[in-house]
PDB file of C-alpha atoms in Angstrom:
ATOM      1  CA  UNK A 294       0.000   0.000   0.000  1.00 88.00           C
ATOM      2  CA  UNK A 295       1.187   3.502  -0.827  1.00 94.00           C
ATOM      3  CA  UNK A 296       1.099   6.279   1.772  1.00 95.00           C
ATOM      4  CA  UNK A 297       0.266   9.825   0.717  1.00 96.00           C
ATOM      5  CA  UNK A 298       3.285  12.112   0.427  1.00 94.00           C
ATOM      6  CA  UNK A 299       4.191  15.349  -1.340  1.00 92.00           C
ATOM      7  CA  UNK A 300       3.673  14.757  -5.066  1.00 92.00           C
ATOM      8  CA  UNK A 301       1.149  11.920  -4.684  1.00 94.00           C
ATOM      9  CA  UNK A 302      -1.945  11.848  -6.855  1.00 94.00           C
ATOM     10  CA  UNK A 303      -4.889  11.149  -4.559  1.00 96.00           C
ATOM     11  CA  UNK A 304      -8.570  10.487  -5.170  1.00 97.00           C
ATOM     12  CA  UNK A 305     -10.674  11.383  -2.160  1.00 97.00           C
ATOM     13  CA  UNK A 306     -13.961  12.595  -0.821  1.00 98.00           C
ATOM     14  CA  UNK A 307     -13.658  15.575   1.500  1.00 96.00           C
ATOM     15  CA  UNK A 308     -15.746  18.031   3.443  1.00 97.00           C
ATOM     16  CA  UNK A 309     -14.821  21.390   4.934  1.00 96.00           C
ATOM     17  CA  UNK A 310     -17.145  22.858   7.570  1.00 98.00           C
ATOM     18  CA  UNK A 311     -17.167  25.526  10.271  1.00 98.00           C
ATOM     19  CA  UNK A 312     -16.787  23.800  13.653  1.00 98.00           C
ATOM     20  CA  UNK A 313     -18.815  26.361  15.639  1.00 97.00           C
ATOM     21  CA  UNK A 314     -21.912  26.216  13.423  1.00 97.00           C
ATOM     22  CA  UNK A 315     -21.429  22.956  11.453  1.00 97.00           C
ATOM     23  CA  UNK A 316     -22.022  25.014   8.279  1.00 97.00           C
ATOM     24  CA  UNK A 317     -20.725  23.015   5.319  1.00 97.00           C
ATOM     25  CA  UNK A 318     -18.441  25.113   3.114  1.00 95.00           C
ATOM     26  CA  UNK A 319     -17.480  22.458   0.583  1.00 94.00           C
ATOM     27  CA  UNK A 320     -18.476  18.806   0.280  1.00 96.00           C
ATOM     28  CA  UNK A 321     -17.585  16.189  -2.336  1.00 95.00           C
ATOM     29  CA  UNK A 322     -19.144  13.248  -0.440  1.00 96.00           C
ATOM     30  CA  UNK A 323     -22.402  13.593  -2.401  1.00 92.00           C
ATOM     31  CA  UNK A 324     -20.517  14.172  -5.656  1.00 93.00           C
ATOM     32  CA  UNK A 325     -17.767  12.450  -7.591  1.00 93.00           C
ATOM     33  CA  UNK A 326     -14.554  12.137  -5.568  1.00 96.00           C
ATOM     34  CA  UNK A 327     -11.858  14.710  -6.279  1.00 94.00           C
ATOM     35  CA  UNK A 328      -8.474  13.755  -7.706  1.00 94.00           C
ATOM     36  CA  UNK A 329      -5.625  16.084  -6.871  1.00 93.00           C
ATOM     37  CA  UNK A 330      -1.873  16.376  -6.725  1.00 94.00           C
ATOM     38  CA  UNK A 331      -0.784  16.768  -3.097  1.00 94.00           C
ATOM     39  CA  UNK A 332       1.342  19.884  -3.038  1.00 89.00           C
ATOM     40  CA  UNK A 333      -0.267  21.174  -6.221  1.00 86.00           C
ATOM     41  CA  UNK A 334      -2.166  23.962  -4.484  1.00 84.00           C
ATOM     42  CA  UNK A 335      -5.688  22.586  -4.944  1.00 85.00           C
ATOM     43  CA  UNK A 336      -6.131  22.486  -1.173  1.00 84.00           C
ATOM     44  CA  UNK A 337      -4.855  24.813   1.525  1.00 86.00           C
ATOM     45  CA  UNK A 338      -1.352  23.814   2.722  1.00 87.00           C
ATOM     46  CA  UNK A 339      -2.653  22.793   6.170  1.00 90.00           C
ATOM     47  CA  UNK A 340      -5.426  20.645   4.666  1.00 92.00           C
ATOM     48  CA  UNK A 341      -2.849  18.903   2.465  1.00 92.00           C
ATOM     49  CA  UNK A 342      -0.605  18.278   5.497  1.00 92.00           C
ATOM     50  CA  UNK A 343      -3.463  16.323   7.105  1.00 95.00           C
ATOM     51  CA  UNK A 344      -3.289  13.852   4.220  1.00 96.00           C
ATOM     52  CA  UNK A 345       0.368  12.860   4.655  1.00 95.00           C
ATOM     53  CA  UNK A 346       0.769   9.231   5.726  1.00 96.00           C
ATOM     54  CA  UNK A 347      -2.823   8.238   4.949  1.00 97.00           C
ATOM     55  CA  UNK A 348      -3.651   5.222   2.774  1.00 97.00           C
ATOM     56  CA  UNK A 349      -6.488   4.225   0.438  1.00 97.00           C
ATOM     57  CA  UNK A 350      -9.526   3.371   2.563  1.00 98.00           C
ATOM     58  CA  UNK A 351      -8.591   5.698   5.442  1.00 98.00           C
ATOM     59  CA  UNK A 352     -11.321   7.946   6.855  1.00 98.00           C
ATOM     60  CA  UNK A 353     -10.278  10.794   9.144  1.00 98.00           C
ATOM     61  CA  UNK A 354     -11.564  14.031  10.609  1.00 98.00           C
ATOM     62  CA  UNK A 355      -9.254  16.885  11.577  1.00 97.00           C
ATOM     63  CA  UNK A 356      -9.925  20.035  13.589  1.00 98.00           C
ATOM     64  CA  UNK A 357      -7.878  22.965  12.297  1.00 97.00           C
ATOM     65  CA  UNK A 358      -7.397  26.177  14.262  1.00 97.00           C
ATOM     66  CA  UNK A 359      -7.679  29.568  12.535  1.00 97.00           C
ATOM     67  CA  UNK A 360      -3.863  29.680  12.295  1.00 95.00           C
ATOM     68  CA  UNK A 361      -3.970  26.346  10.440  1.00 94.00           C
ATOM     69  CA  UNK A 362      -6.774  27.234   8.043  1.00 93.00           C
ATOM     70  CA  UNK A 363      -7.970  30.712   7.055  1.00 93.00           C
ATOM     71  CA  UNK A 364      -6.126  32.864   9.594  1.00 95.00           C
ATOM     72  CA  UNK A 365      -7.211  34.971  12.531  1.00 98.00           C
ATOM     73  CA  UNK A 366      -9.447  37.994  12.021  1.00 97.00           C
ATOM     74  CA  UNK A 367      -7.386  41.163  11.706  1.00 98.00           C
ATOM     75  CA  UNK A 368      -8.731  44.611  12.559  1.00 97.00           C
ATOM     76  CA  UNK A 369      -6.279  46.201  10.113  1.00 98.00           C
ATOM     77  CA  UNK A 370      -8.181  44.506   7.277  1.00 97.00           C
ATOM     78  CA  UNK A 371     -11.305  46.569   8.061  1.00 97.00           C
ATOM     79  CA  UNK A 372     -11.050  49.652   5.842  1.00 96.00           C
ATOM     80  CA  UNK A 373     -13.228  52.745   5.620  1.00 96.00           C
ATOM     81  CA  UNK A 374     -13.485  53.745   1.970  1.00 91.00           C
ATOM     82  CA  UNK A 375     -14.958  56.870   0.420  1.00 89.00           C
ATOM     83  CA  UNK A 376     -18.341  55.849  -0.959  1.00 87.00           C
ATOM     84  CA  UNK A 377     -17.787  57.625  -4.287  1.00 83.00           C
ATOM     85  CA  UNK A 378     -14.921  55.172  -5.033  1.00 80.00           C
ATOM     86  CA  UNK A 379     -17.506  52.400  -5.355  1.00 77.00           C
ATOM     87  CA  UNK A 380     -19.547  52.484  -8.575  1.00 65.00           C
ATOM     88  CA  UNK A 381     -22.706  50.938  -7.210  1.00 63.00           C
ATOM     89  CA  UNK A 382     -25.153  53.497  -5.809  1.00 68.00           C
ATOM     90  CA  UNK A 383     -27.207  50.693  -4.249  1.00 82.00           C
ATOM     91  CA  UNK A 384     -24.439  49.323  -2.045  1.00 87.00           C
ATOM     92  CA  UNK A 385     -25.642  47.437   1.047  1.00 88.00           C
ATOM     93  CA  UNK A 386     -24.369  45.451   4.034  1.00 92.00           C
ATOM     94  CA  UNK A 387     -23.128  41.963   3.147  1.00 92.00           C
ATOM     95  CA  UNK A 388     -22.398  42.848  -0.464  1.00 91.00           C
ATOM     96  CA  UNK A 389     -19.107  41.662  -1.977  1.00 91.00           C
ATOM     97  CA  UNK A 390     -17.132  44.490  -3.582  1.00 89.00           C
ATOM     98  CA  UNK A 391     -13.987  44.261  -5.720  1.00 87.00           C
ATOM     99  CA  UNK A 392     -11.074  46.672  -5.941  1.00 84.00           C
ATOM    100  CA  UNK A 393      -7.885  46.804  -7.985  1.00 85.00           C
ATOM    101  CA  UNK A 394      -4.625  48.271  -6.738  1.00 84.00           C
ATOM    102  CA  UNK A 395      -1.282  48.047  -8.565  1.00 89.00           C
ATOM    103  CA  UNK A 396      -2.566  45.235 -10.780  1.00 89.00           C
ATOM    104  CA  UNK A 397      -3.817  43.189  -7.807  1.00 90.00           C
ATOM    105  CA  UNK A 398      -7.507  42.403  -7.312  1.00 90.00           C
ATOM    106  CA  UNK A 399      -9.058  42.429  -3.821  1.00 88.00           C
ATOM    107  CA  UNK A 400     -12.517  41.392  -2.656  1.00 92.00           C
ATOM    108  CA  UNK A 401     -14.156  42.528   0.550  1.00 94.00           C
ATOM    109  CA  UNK A 402     -17.518  42.380   2.286  1.00 95.00           C
ATOM    110  CA  UNK A 403     -19.421  45.588   3.061  1.00 94.00           C
ATOM    111  CA  UNK A 404     -20.015  45.770   6.831  1.00 96.00           C
ATOM    112  CA  UNK A 405     -21.646  49.214   7.091  1.00 94.00           C
ATOM    113  CA  UNK A 406     -22.685  52.062   4.821  1.00 92.00           C
ATOM    114  CA  UNK A 407     -23.035  55.769   5.600  1.00 90.00           C
ATOM    115  CA  UNK A 408     -23.812  58.747   3.363  1.00 88.00           C
ATOM    116  CA  UNK A 409     -20.141  59.298   2.497  1.00 90.00           C
ATOM    117  CA  UNK A 410     -18.230  56.126   3.432  1.00 92.00           C
ATOM    118  CA  UNK A 411     -18.342  52.338   3.399  1.00 93.00           C
ATOM    119  CA  UNK A 412     -16.698  49.981   5.918  1.00 96.00           C
ATOM    120  CA  UNK A 413     -15.240  47.026   3.976  1.00 95.00           C
ATOM    121  CA  UNK A 414     -13.914  43.843   5.606  1.00 97.00           C
ATOM    122  CA  UNK A 415     -11.004  42.301   3.666  1.00 96.00           C
ATOM    123  CA  UNK A 416     -10.600  39.327   6.057  1.00 97.00           C
ATOM    124  CA  UNK A 417     -11.250  35.895   4.565  1.00 94.00           C
ATOM    125  CA  UNK A 418     -14.919  35.067   5.317  1.00 92.00           C
ATOM    126  CA  UNK A 419     -13.764  32.077   7.428  1.00 95.00           C
ATOM    127  CA  UNK A 420     -11.015  33.950   9.300  1.00 96.00           C
ATOM    128  CA  UNK A 421     -11.163  33.308  13.037  1.00 97.00           C
ATOM    129  CA  UNK A 422     -13.068  30.042  12.685  1.00 98.00           C
ATOM    130  CA  UNK A 423     -12.016  26.540  13.699  1.00 98.00           C
ATOM    131  CA  UNK A 424     -12.502  24.319  10.645  1.00 97.00           C
ATOM    132  CA  UNK A 425     -13.378  20.606  10.493  1.00 98.00           C
ATOM    133  CA  UNK A 426     -11.805  18.764   7.575  1.00 97.00           C
ATOM    134  CA  UNK A 427     -13.163  15.254   6.908  1.00 98.00           C
ATOM    135  CA  UNK A 428     -11.624  12.928   4.337  1.00 98.00           C
ATOM    136  CA  UNK A 429     -12.139   9.472   2.883  1.00 98.00           C
ATOM    137  CA  UNK A 430      -9.153   8.396   0.797  1.00 98.00           C
ATOM    138  CA  UNK A 431     -10.354   6.399  -2.217  1.00 98.00           C
ATOM    139  CA  UNK A 432      -7.065   5.844  -4.047  1.00 97.00           C
ATOM    140  CA  UNK A 433      -3.400   6.805  -3.722  1.00 97.00           C
ATOM    141  CA  UNK A 434      -1.595   6.688  -7.052  1.00 93.00           C
ATOM    142  CA  UNK A 435       1.853   7.400  -5.717  1.00 76.00           C
ATOM    143  CA  UNK A 436       4.378  10.106  -6.312  1.00 78.00           C
ATOM    144  CA  UNK A 437       4.905  11.325  -9.841  1.00 70.00           C
ATOM    145  CA  UNK A 438       8.409  11.186 -11.275  1.00 64.00           C
ATOM    146  CA  UNK A 439      10.007  14.215 -12.889  1.00 55.00           C
TER     147      UNK A 439
END
């Protein structure tokens, strides 16, 4: 049997959910299993690290802290922006807005709106949350040779 390592091709079912609320963020268990290259960037680095050493047939559940998943919430990522910099005159709380700066694209969530400004949260929507990562390894195809 082949254990999962960096560079392995793996077919698996997986689910990512918020521990506090049990809200399911992504789930392949009711779909076709995913096939991915471990270390290829399909999954977050910490999720991929959970797979190391597992074999076909293994089923596991991992609890990842904010530091191991989507980061801690950061107050410095809450920005007050002049409302006239946002095109949409119908802007409202909870709306996703996009900005470009020096060729980089950024998305944020509107947290509050006033007559002249908008408070935008650029934290990842799952920042600050403990995340449950469940996997069922279907097949391990081994490390690819280069």
